[in-house]
């Protein structure tokens, strides 16, 4: 007899929400994670009184009221609104692309003037009807000035390939608006958990059996026999021993510094959009929570090739990888015991709110005990 109803591989956001919800329904769960800690990529660690986002900066944003109320029922969120600054060759611009940016680029002061300027630039690309890649999409959206100063360099560093080889949907993540509004997201709700994301996951996993430092593949046979069902949130190609080839990812290298000064850059996020600066952004973590400490903690984010020695942060959803993925998905559909969920197992550029929504959706299909 299996000891658990569910083995959940991965103590990240997906695993934690699912484990919480089905435990409420009386299911016995075991959550394992190969890392030494819970929370997956949203793990935060308190350093010098500052909640440091150890695997990259995370801002929670959503327009889904159910998801917002759900996360707020585990931890209170602050009123942080992400408004990154772009540094291009030493000149500063507001992001996302809005009236402040257009004023800084061209001196235009009204939406009408800005629209005229952008229409003129877009006209060069009138023959691009269906943008086939990120470069074409960016040129059609905002024209050459914006593309060359704020997008091309950042994008090519971030993805390690020409913008012509990157899917168009990636640039559509960013708002483009004719108001003086520096909010990086269009969503209704936004904020950062007070006390850090780890607290959110701790609260979700309260009362659930969790073992960290356990790699599923080290004892797959034993783990498989422990539970009736498996929710797997690791890499899908790894599950199938990469039999159709490896899926590609983009990784990151984080260079951290604790500085003996109260404020380094005056903002949580500063993007470096030219090619010459080797990192894409500097995160100053205290600004996510309006910190007033004497010290500050910063992280330079360097994009990196993915290998066995670093983390798979971003799926590369180009045609080549989608084709490989579809072969794994065909095998996954035939599995009756295992479901593949979350950013790695679905190989999707999911944000946190989407992961919460997906985990809630899956858990709703689980019957109550008794
Ligand atoms: P993960 O957090 O990756 O959890 C999967 C877990 O499975 C990991 O802990 C891993 O160790 C474990 N695991 C894998 N294989 C095994 C195995 N074999 N055995 C045991 N355990 C295993 N989203 C936002 O909404 N806003 C943001 O601002 C934002 N910023 C981001 C910045 C960066 C740099 C990155 C990379 C992502 C960002 N995201 C953001 C996305 C967000 O991180 C994800 O949506 C979310 O964390 C995914 O949760 P998950 O549970 O699917 O995956
Ligand atoms: N991007 C850009 N310039 C910027 C910020 C983003 O060109 O200053 C592009 C880049 O291609 C990036 C994509 O927009 O990969 C999505 O940006 P987002 O900030 O959503 O990326 P994430 O926070 O997920 O790394």
Coordinates of C-alpha atoms and ligand atoms in Angstrom, one line a residue:
X1 CA 0.0 0.0 0.0
X2 CA 1.3 3.4 -0.9
X3 CA 2.0 5.5 2.2
X4 CA 1.1 8.9 0.6
X5 CA -1.7 10.0 -1.7
X6 CA 0.7 12.4 -3.4
X7 CA 4.4 12.7 -3.9
X8 CA 5.1 16.3 -4.9
X9 CA 8.4 16.8 -6.6
X10 CA 9.5 20.4 -6.0
X11 CA 8.8 22.7 -3.1
X12 CA 8.3 25.7 -5.3
X13 CA 5.2 27.8 -5.7
X14 CA 3.3 25.2 -7.7
X15 CA 4.2 22.3 -5.3
X16 CA 3.4 24.4 -2.2
X17 CA -0.1 25.6 -3.4
X18 CA -1.1 22.1 -4.6
X19 CA 0.1 20.4 -1.4
X20 CA -1.8 22.9 0.7
X21 CA -5.0 22.5 -1.2
X22 CA -5.1 18.7 -1.4
X23 CA -4.0 18.4 2.3
X24 CA -7.1 20.4 3.1
X25 CA -9.0 17.7 1.3
X26 CA -7.6 15.1 3.5
X27 CA -4.9 13.8 1.2
X28 CA -1.5 12.7 2.6
X29 CA 1.3 14.5 0.8
X30 CA 5.1 14.3 0.8
X31 CA 6.9 17.2 -0.8
X32 CA 10.5 16.8 -1.8
X33 CA 13.0 19.2 -3.2
X34 CA 16.6 18.7 -4.3
X35 CA 17.6 22.1 -3.0
X36 CA 18.4 22.5 0.7
X37 CA 15.5 24.9 1.1
X38 CA 11.8 25.3 0.2
X39 CA 10.3 28.0 -2.1
X40 CA 12.0 27.2 -5.4
X41 CA 12.9 30.2 -7.4
X42 CA 11.0 32.6 -5.2
X43 CA 13.2 31.8 -2.2
X44 CA 14.1 34.9 -0.2
X45 CA 16.8 35.0 2.5
X46 CA 17.1 37.6 5.2
X47 CA 20.6 39.2 5.0
X48 CA 21.4 42.2 7.2
X49 CA 17.6 42.8 7.7
X50 CA 16.9 42.8 4.0
X51 CA 14.8 40.1 2.3
X52 CA 17.1 39.1 -0.6
X53 CA 15.5 37.5 -3.7
X54 CA 18.1 34.7 -4.1
X55 CA 17.1 33.5 -7.6
X56 CA 16.2 36.8 -9.2
X57 CA 13.8 39.7 -8.3
X58 CA 10.2 38.7 -8.0
X59 CA 7.2 41.1 -8.1
X60 CA 3.8 39.5 -7.7
X61 CA 1.2 41.0 -10.1
X62 CA -2.2 39.7 -11.2
X63 CA -5.6 40.8 -12.4
X64 CA -7.1 37.6 -11.0
X65 CA -8.9 38.4 -7.8
X66 CA -9.1 34.8 -6.7
X67 CA -5.4 34.5 -6.9
X68 CA -4.7 37.8 -5.2
X69 CA -7.1 37.0 -2.3
X70 CA -5.5 33.6 -2.1
X71 CA -1.9 34.7 -1.7
X72 CA -3.0 37.5 0.7
X73 CA -4.6 34.9 2.9
X74 CA -1.2 33.5 3.7
X75 CA 0.9 36.6 4.0
X76 CA 0.3 40.4 3.8
X77 CA 1.5 42.1 0.7
X78 CA 3.0 45.6 0.6
X79 CA 2.2 48.3 -2.0
X80 CA 5.3 48.0 -4.1
X81 CA 4.9 48.9 -7.8
X82 CA 7.7 47.9 -10.1
X83 CA 9.0 51.0 -12.1
X84 CA 12.4 50.0 -13.5
X85 CA 14.9 52.6 -14.8
X86 CA 16.8 51.8 -18.0
X87 CA 20.4 52.9 -18.3
X88 CA 21.6 53.2 -21.9
X89 CA 25.2 54.3 -22.2
X90 CA 24.8 56.4 -19.0
X91 CA 21.5 58.0 -20.0
X92 CA 18.5 57.2 -17.9
X93 CA 15.0 56.4 -19.2
X94 CA 11.8 55.3 -17.5
X95 CA 10.3 51.9 -18.2
X96 CA 8.0 50.5 -19.4
X97 CA 7.6 52.4 -22.7
X98 CA 5.4 55.4 -21.7
X99 CA 5.1 59.1 -22.0
X100 CA 8.0 59.7 -19.6
X101 CA 10.2 57.5 -21.9
X102 CA 9.0 59.3 -25.0
X103 CA 9.8 62.7 -23.5
X104 CA 13.3 61.5 -22.5
X105 CA 13.9 60.1 -26.0
X106 CA 12.5 62.9 -28.1
X107 CA 11.3 65.8 -25.9
X108 CA 7.6 65.1 -26.9
X109 CA 5.2 66.4 -24.3
X110 CA 1.7 65.2 -25.3
X111 CA 0.3 61.8 -26.3
X112 CA -0.5 63.3 -29.7
X113 CA 3.1 64.4 -30.3
X114 CA 4.4 61.0 -29.1
X115 CA 2.0 59.1 -31.4
X116 CA 3.1 61.2 -34.4
X117 CA 6.7 60.5 -33.7
X118 CA 6.2 56.7 -33.2
X119 CA 3.8 56.4 -36.2
X120 CA 6.6 58.0 -38.4
X121 CA 9.1 55.4 -37.1
X122 CA 6.7 52.5 -37.4
X123 CA 5.9 53.5 -41.0
X124 CA 9.3 52.1 -42.0
X125 CA 8.0 48.6 -41.2
X126 CA 4.6 48.8 -42.8
X127 CA 5.3 45.6 -44.7
X128 CA 5.7 43.5 -41.5
X129 CA 2.1 42.2 -41.1
X130 CA 2.7 39.3 -38.8
X131 CA 6.0 39.8 -36.8
X132 CA 7.9 36.5 -36.9
X133 CA 10.4 37.3 -34.1
X134 CA 11.2 39.7 -31.3
X135 CA 13.0 42.2 -33.5
X136 CA 10.2 42.5 -35.9
X137 CA 7.6 42.7 -33.1
X138 CA 9.6 45.4 -31.3
X139 CA 10.0 47.5 -34.5
X140 CA 6.3 47.3 -35.3
X141 CA 5.4 48.2 -31.8
X142 CA 7.7 51.2 -31.2
X143 CA 10.0 51.8 -34.1
X144 CA 13.8 51.9 -34.4
X145 CA 14.8 54.4 -31.6
X146 CA 13.1 52.4 -28.8
X147 CA 14.3 49.1 -30.3
X148 CA 18.0 50.2 -30.5
X149 CA 18.3 52.0 -27.2
X150 CA 16.1 50.0 -24.9
X151 CA 15.5 46.6 -26.4
X152 CA 18.1 45.1 -28.7
X153 CA 21.1 45.2 -26.4
X154 CA 19.2 43.9 -23.4
X155 CA 17.4 41.2 -25.3
X156 CA 20.5 39.9 -27.0
X157 CA 22.4 39.7 -23.7
X158 CA 19.5 38.2 -21.9
X159 CA 18.9 35.4 -24.5
X160 CA 22.4 35.0 -25.9
X161 CA 21.2 35.0 -29.5
X162 CA 20.1 37.6 -32.1
X163 CA 16.7 39.2 -31.5
X164 CA 15.6 37.7 -34.8
X165 CA 15.8 34.2 -33.2
X166 CA 13.7 35.0 -30.2
X167 CA 9.9 34.5 -30.1
X168 CA 7.8 37.7 -30.6
X169 CA 5.6 37.1 -27.5
X170 CA 8.5 37.9 -25.1
X171 CA 8.5 41.6 -25.9
X172 CA 4.7 41.7 -25.7
X173 CA 5.1 41.1 -21.9
X174 CA 6.0 44.8 -21.6
X175 CA 3.3 47.5 -21.6
X176 CA 3.4 50.3 -24.2
X177 CA 1.3 53.2 -23.3
X178 CA 0.7 56.9 -24.0
X179 CA 0.2 58.0 -20.4
X180 CA 2.8 59.1 -17.8
X181 CA 2.6 55.8 -16.0
X182 CA 5.8 54.0 -15.0
X183 CA 4.1 50.9 -13.7
X184 CA 5.9 47.9 -15.4
X185 CA 2.7 45.8 -15.3
X186 CA -0.9 46.4 -16.4
X187 CA -2.4 44.2 -13.7
X188 CA -4.8 45.5 -11.1
X189 CA -3.0 44.0 -8.1
X190 CA 0.7 44.1 -7.3
X191 CA 3.0 43.9 -4.3
X192 CA 5.7 42.0 -2.4
X193 CA 5.0 39.7 0.6
X194 CA 5.9 41.5 3.8
X195 CA 8.6 39.3 5.4
X196 CA 9.6 37.7 2.1
X197 CA 8.3 35.0 -0.3
X198 CA 9.8 32.2 1.8
X199 CA 7.2 33.1 4.4
X200 CA 4.4 32.6 1.9
X201 CA 5.7 29.2 1.1
X202 CA 6.3 28.3 4.7
X203 CA 2.7 29.2 5.5
X204 CA 1.4 27.2 2.5
X205 CA 3.4 24.1 3.6
X206 CA 2.5 24.4 7.3
X207 CA 1.6 20.9 8.4
X208 CA 2.7 19.2 5.2
X209 CA 5.6 16.7 5.3
X210 CA 8.6 18.2 3.4
X211 CA 12.0 16.8 2.8
X212 CA 14.7 19.1 1.3
X213 CA 18.0 17.9 -0.1
X214 CA 16.2 15.0 -1.8
X215 CA 16.6 14.5 -5.5
X216 CA 13.7 12.5 -7.0
X217 CA 16.0 10.8 -9.5
X218 CA 18.4 9.6 -6.8
X219 CA 15.7 7.2 -5.5
X220 CA 13.1 7.3 -8.2
X221 CA 12.0 3.7 -7.7
X222 CA 11.5 4.2 -3.9
X223 CA 9.7 7.5 -4.3
X224 CA 7.4 6.1 -7.0
X225 CA 6.3 3.3 -4.7
X226 CA 5.6 5.7 -1.8
X227 CA 2.7 7.5 -3.4
X228 CA -0.5 6.8 -5.4
X229 CA 0.1 9.9 -7.6
X230 CA 3.0 12.2 -8.4
X231 CA 2.9 15.9 -9.2
X232 CA 6.2 16.6 -10.9
X233 CA 7.5 20.2 -11.2
X234 CA 11.0 19.5 -12.3
X235 CA 12.3 19.6 -15.9
X236 CA 10.2 17.4 -18.2
X237 CA 13.2 16.4 -20.4
X238 CA 15.1 15.1 -17.4
X239 CA 12.1 13.0 -16.4
X240 CA 12.4 11.2 -19.7
X241 CA 16.2 10.9 -19.5
X242 CA 16.5 13.4 -22.3
X243 CA 15.7 10.6 -24.8
X244 CA 14.6 13.2 -27.5
X245 CA 17.4 15.6 -26.7
X246 CA 17.8 18.3 -24.1
X247 CA 15.5 21.3 -23.9
X248 CA 17.4 24.6 -23.9
X249 CA 17.2 27.1 -21.1
X250 CA 18.8 30.4 -20.4
X251 CA 20.5 30.6 -17.0
X252 CA 21.8 33.5 -14.9
X253 CA 24.7 34.2 -12.7
X254 CA 24.1 36.5 -9.7
X255 CA 26.9 38.7 -8.3
X256 CA 26.0 39.8 -4.9
X257 CA 27.4 42.6 -2.7
X258 CA 26.5 43.9 0.7
X259 CA 27.4 47.6 0.6
X260 CA 28.1 49.9 3.5
X261 CA 25.8 52.6 2.4
X262 CA 22.1 53.2 2.7
X263 CA 21.3 53.6 -0.9
X264 CA 23.1 52.5 -4.1
X265 CA 20.8 53.3 -7.0
X266 CA 17.6 54.8 -5.5
X267 CA 15.4 52.1 -7.2
X268 CA 14.8 48.4 -6.9
X269 CA 15.6 47.6 -10.5
X270 CA 17.9 49.3 -13.0
X271 CA 18.2 47.7 -16.4
X272 CA 21.4 48.2 -18.5
X273 CA 20.1 48.1 -22.0
X274 CA 23.3 48.5 -24.0
X275 CA 25.5 45.6 -25.2
X276 CA 28.7 46.8 -23.6
X277 CA 27.7 46.4 -19.9
X278 CA 27.8 42.6 -19.4
X279 CA 25.0 42.4 -16.9
X280 CA 21.3 43.0 -17.7
X281 CA 20.2 44.6 -14.5
X282 CA 21.1 45.5 -10.9
X283 CA 18.6 44.7 -8.2
X284 CA 18.7 46.7 -4.9
X285 CA 16.6 44.4 -2.7
X286 CA 15.8 46.8 0.1
X287 CA 13.7 49.0 -2.2
X288 CA 11.2 46.2 -2.7
X289 CA 10.2 46.8 0.9
X290 CA 11.0 50.4 1.4
X291 CA 13.9 49.5 3.7
X292 CA 15.7 52.1 5.8
X293 CA 18.7 50.0 6.9
X294 CA 22.2 51.5 7.0
X295 CA 23.4 48.9 4.6
X296 CA 22.2 47.8 1.2
X297 CA 22.4 44.5 -0.7
X298 CA 22.7 44.6 -4.5
X299 CA 22.7 41.9 -7.2
X300 CA 24.1 42.2 -10.7
X301 CA 22.3 39.7 -13.0
X302 CA 24.5 38.2 -15.7
X303 CA 22.8 36.0 -18.3
X304 CA 24.6 32.7 -18.7
X305 CA 24.6 29.6 -20.9
X306 CA 22.6 26.8 -19.2
X307 CA 24.6 23.7 -18.2
X308 CA 24.4 20.9 -15.7
X309 CA 26.2 23.2 -13.2
X310 CA 23.7 26.0 -13.1
X311 CA 19.9 26.6 -12.9
X312 CA 17.4 26.4 -15.8
X313 CA 15.8 29.8 -15.3
X314 CA 14.1 30.7 -18.6
X315 CA 12.6 28.2 -21.2
X316 CA 13.6 29.1 -24.7
X317 CA 10.3 28.7 -26.5
X318 CA 11.5 28.8 -30.1
X319 CA 10.4 26.4 -32.8
X320 CA 13.2 24.0 -32.3
X321 CA 12.6 23.6 -28.6
X322 CA 8.8 23.5 -29.0
X323 CA 9.2 20.5 -31.3
X324 CA 11.3 18.6 -28.8
X325 CA 8.8 19.6 -26.1
X326 CA 5.9 18.2 -28.1
X327 CA 7.6 14.8 -28.1
X328 CA 7.9 14.8 -24.3
X329 CA 4.3 16.0 -24.0
X330 CA 3.1 13.1 -26.0
X331 CA 4.7 10.7 -23.5
X332 CA 3.4 12.7 -20.6
X333 CA -0.2 12.4 -21.9
X334 CA 0.1 8.7 -21.6
X335 CA 1.2 8.8 -17.9
X336 CA -1.6 7.9 -15.6
X337 CA 0.3 8.3 -12.3
X338 CA 2.3 11.5 -13.0
X339 CA 1.2 15.0 -13.8
X340 CA 3.7 17.6 -15.1
X341 CA 3.2 21.1 -13.7
X342 CA 4.8 24.4 -13.3
X343 CA 7.4 26.4 -15.2
X344 CA 9.9 23.6 -15.7
X345 CA 7.6 20.6 -16.3
X346 CA 5.4 22.6 -18.7
X347 CA 8.4 24.5 -20.2
X348 CA 6.4 27.7 -20.1
X349 CA 7.4 31.3 -19.3
X350 CA 4.9 31.4 -16.4
X351 CA 4.7 34.2 -13.9
X352 CA 3.8 33.5 -10.3
X353 CA 0.1 34.4 -10.6
X354 CA -0.3 31.9 -13.5
X355 CA 1.4 29.2 -11.5
X356 CA -0.9 29.8 -8.5
X357 CA -4.0 29.8 -10.8
X358 CA -2.8 26.5 -12.4
X359 CA -2.2 24.8 -9.1
X360 CA -5.6 25.9 -7.8
X361 CA -7.2 24.6 -10.9
X362 CA -5.5 21.2 -10.6
X363 CA -6.3 20.9 -6.9
X364 CA -10.0 21.6 -7.6
X365 CA -10.2 18.4 -9.6
X366 CA -9.1 16.4 -6.6
X367 CA -12.0 14.8 -4.7
X368 CA -12.4 15.3 -1.0
X369 CA -11.6 12.3 1.2
X370 CA -14.6 10.6 2.9
Ligands
LIG1 P1 10.2 26.4 -9.3 O1 10.2 27.6 -8.4 O2 11.4 26.3 -10.3 O3 10.2 25.1 -8.4 C1 10.5 23.8 -8.9 C2 11.2 23.1 -7.8 O4 11.5 21.8 -8.2 C3 12.6 23.7 -7.5 O5 12.7 24.1 -6.2 C4 13.6 22.6 -7.8 O6 14.7 22.6 -7.0 C5 12.7 21.4 -7.7 N1 13.2 20.2 -8.4 C6 13.4 20.2 -9.7 N2 13.9 18.9 -10.1 C7 13.8 18.2 -8.9 C8 14.2 16.8 -8.6 N3 14.7 16.0 -9.6 N4 14.0 16.4 -7.4 C9 13.6 17.2 -6.4 N5 13.2 18.5 -6.6 C10 13.4 19.0 -7.9 N6 7.2 35.7 -11.8 C11 6.5 36.8 -11.5 O7 5.3 36.6 -11.3 N7 7.0 38.0 -11.2 C12 8.4 38.2 -11.3 O8 8.9 39.3 -11.1 C13 9.2 37.1 -11.7 N8 10.5 37.3 -11.8 C14 11.3 36.2 -12.2 C15 12.7 36.4 -12.3 C16 13.5 35.4 -12.6 C17 15.0 35.6 -12.8 C18 12.9 34.1 -12.9 C19 13.8 32.9 -13.3 C20 11.6 33.9 -12.8 C21 10.7 34.9 -12.4 N9 9.4 34.8 -12.3 C22 8.6 35.9 -11.9 C23 8.7 33.5 -12.5 C24 8.6 32.6 -11.2 O9 9.8 32.4 -10.7 C25 7.9 31.3 -11.5 O10 6.6 31.5 -12.1 C26 7.6 30.4 -10.3 O11 8.6 30.5 -9.4 C27 7.5 29.0 -10.8 O12 7.2 28.1 -9.8 P2 7.4 26.6 -10.0 O13 6.9 25.9 -8.7 O14 6.7 26.1 -11.3 O15 8.9 26.3 -10.2
LIG2 N1 13.3 43.7 -22.3 C1 14.1 44.7 -23.0 N2 14.6 45.8 -22.3 C2 14.3 45.9 -21.0 C3 13.5 45.0 -20.3 C4 13.1 43.9 -21.0 O1 14.3 44.5 -24.2 O2 14.8 46.9 -20.4 C5 12.8 42.6 -23.1 C6 13.8 41.4 -23.0 O3 13.8 40.7 -24.2 C7 13.2 40.6 -21.9 C8 11.7 40.7 -22.2 O4 11.6 42.1 -22.6 O5 13.6 39.2 -22.0 C9 10.8 40.5 -21.0 O6 11.2 41.3 -20.0 P1 10.8 41.0 -18.5 O7 11.2 42.2 -17.6 O8 9.4 40.6 -18.4 O9 11.7 39.8 -18.2 P2 11.9 38.9 -16.8 O10 11.7 39.8 -15.7 O11 11.0 37.7 -16.9 O12 13.4 38.5 -16.9

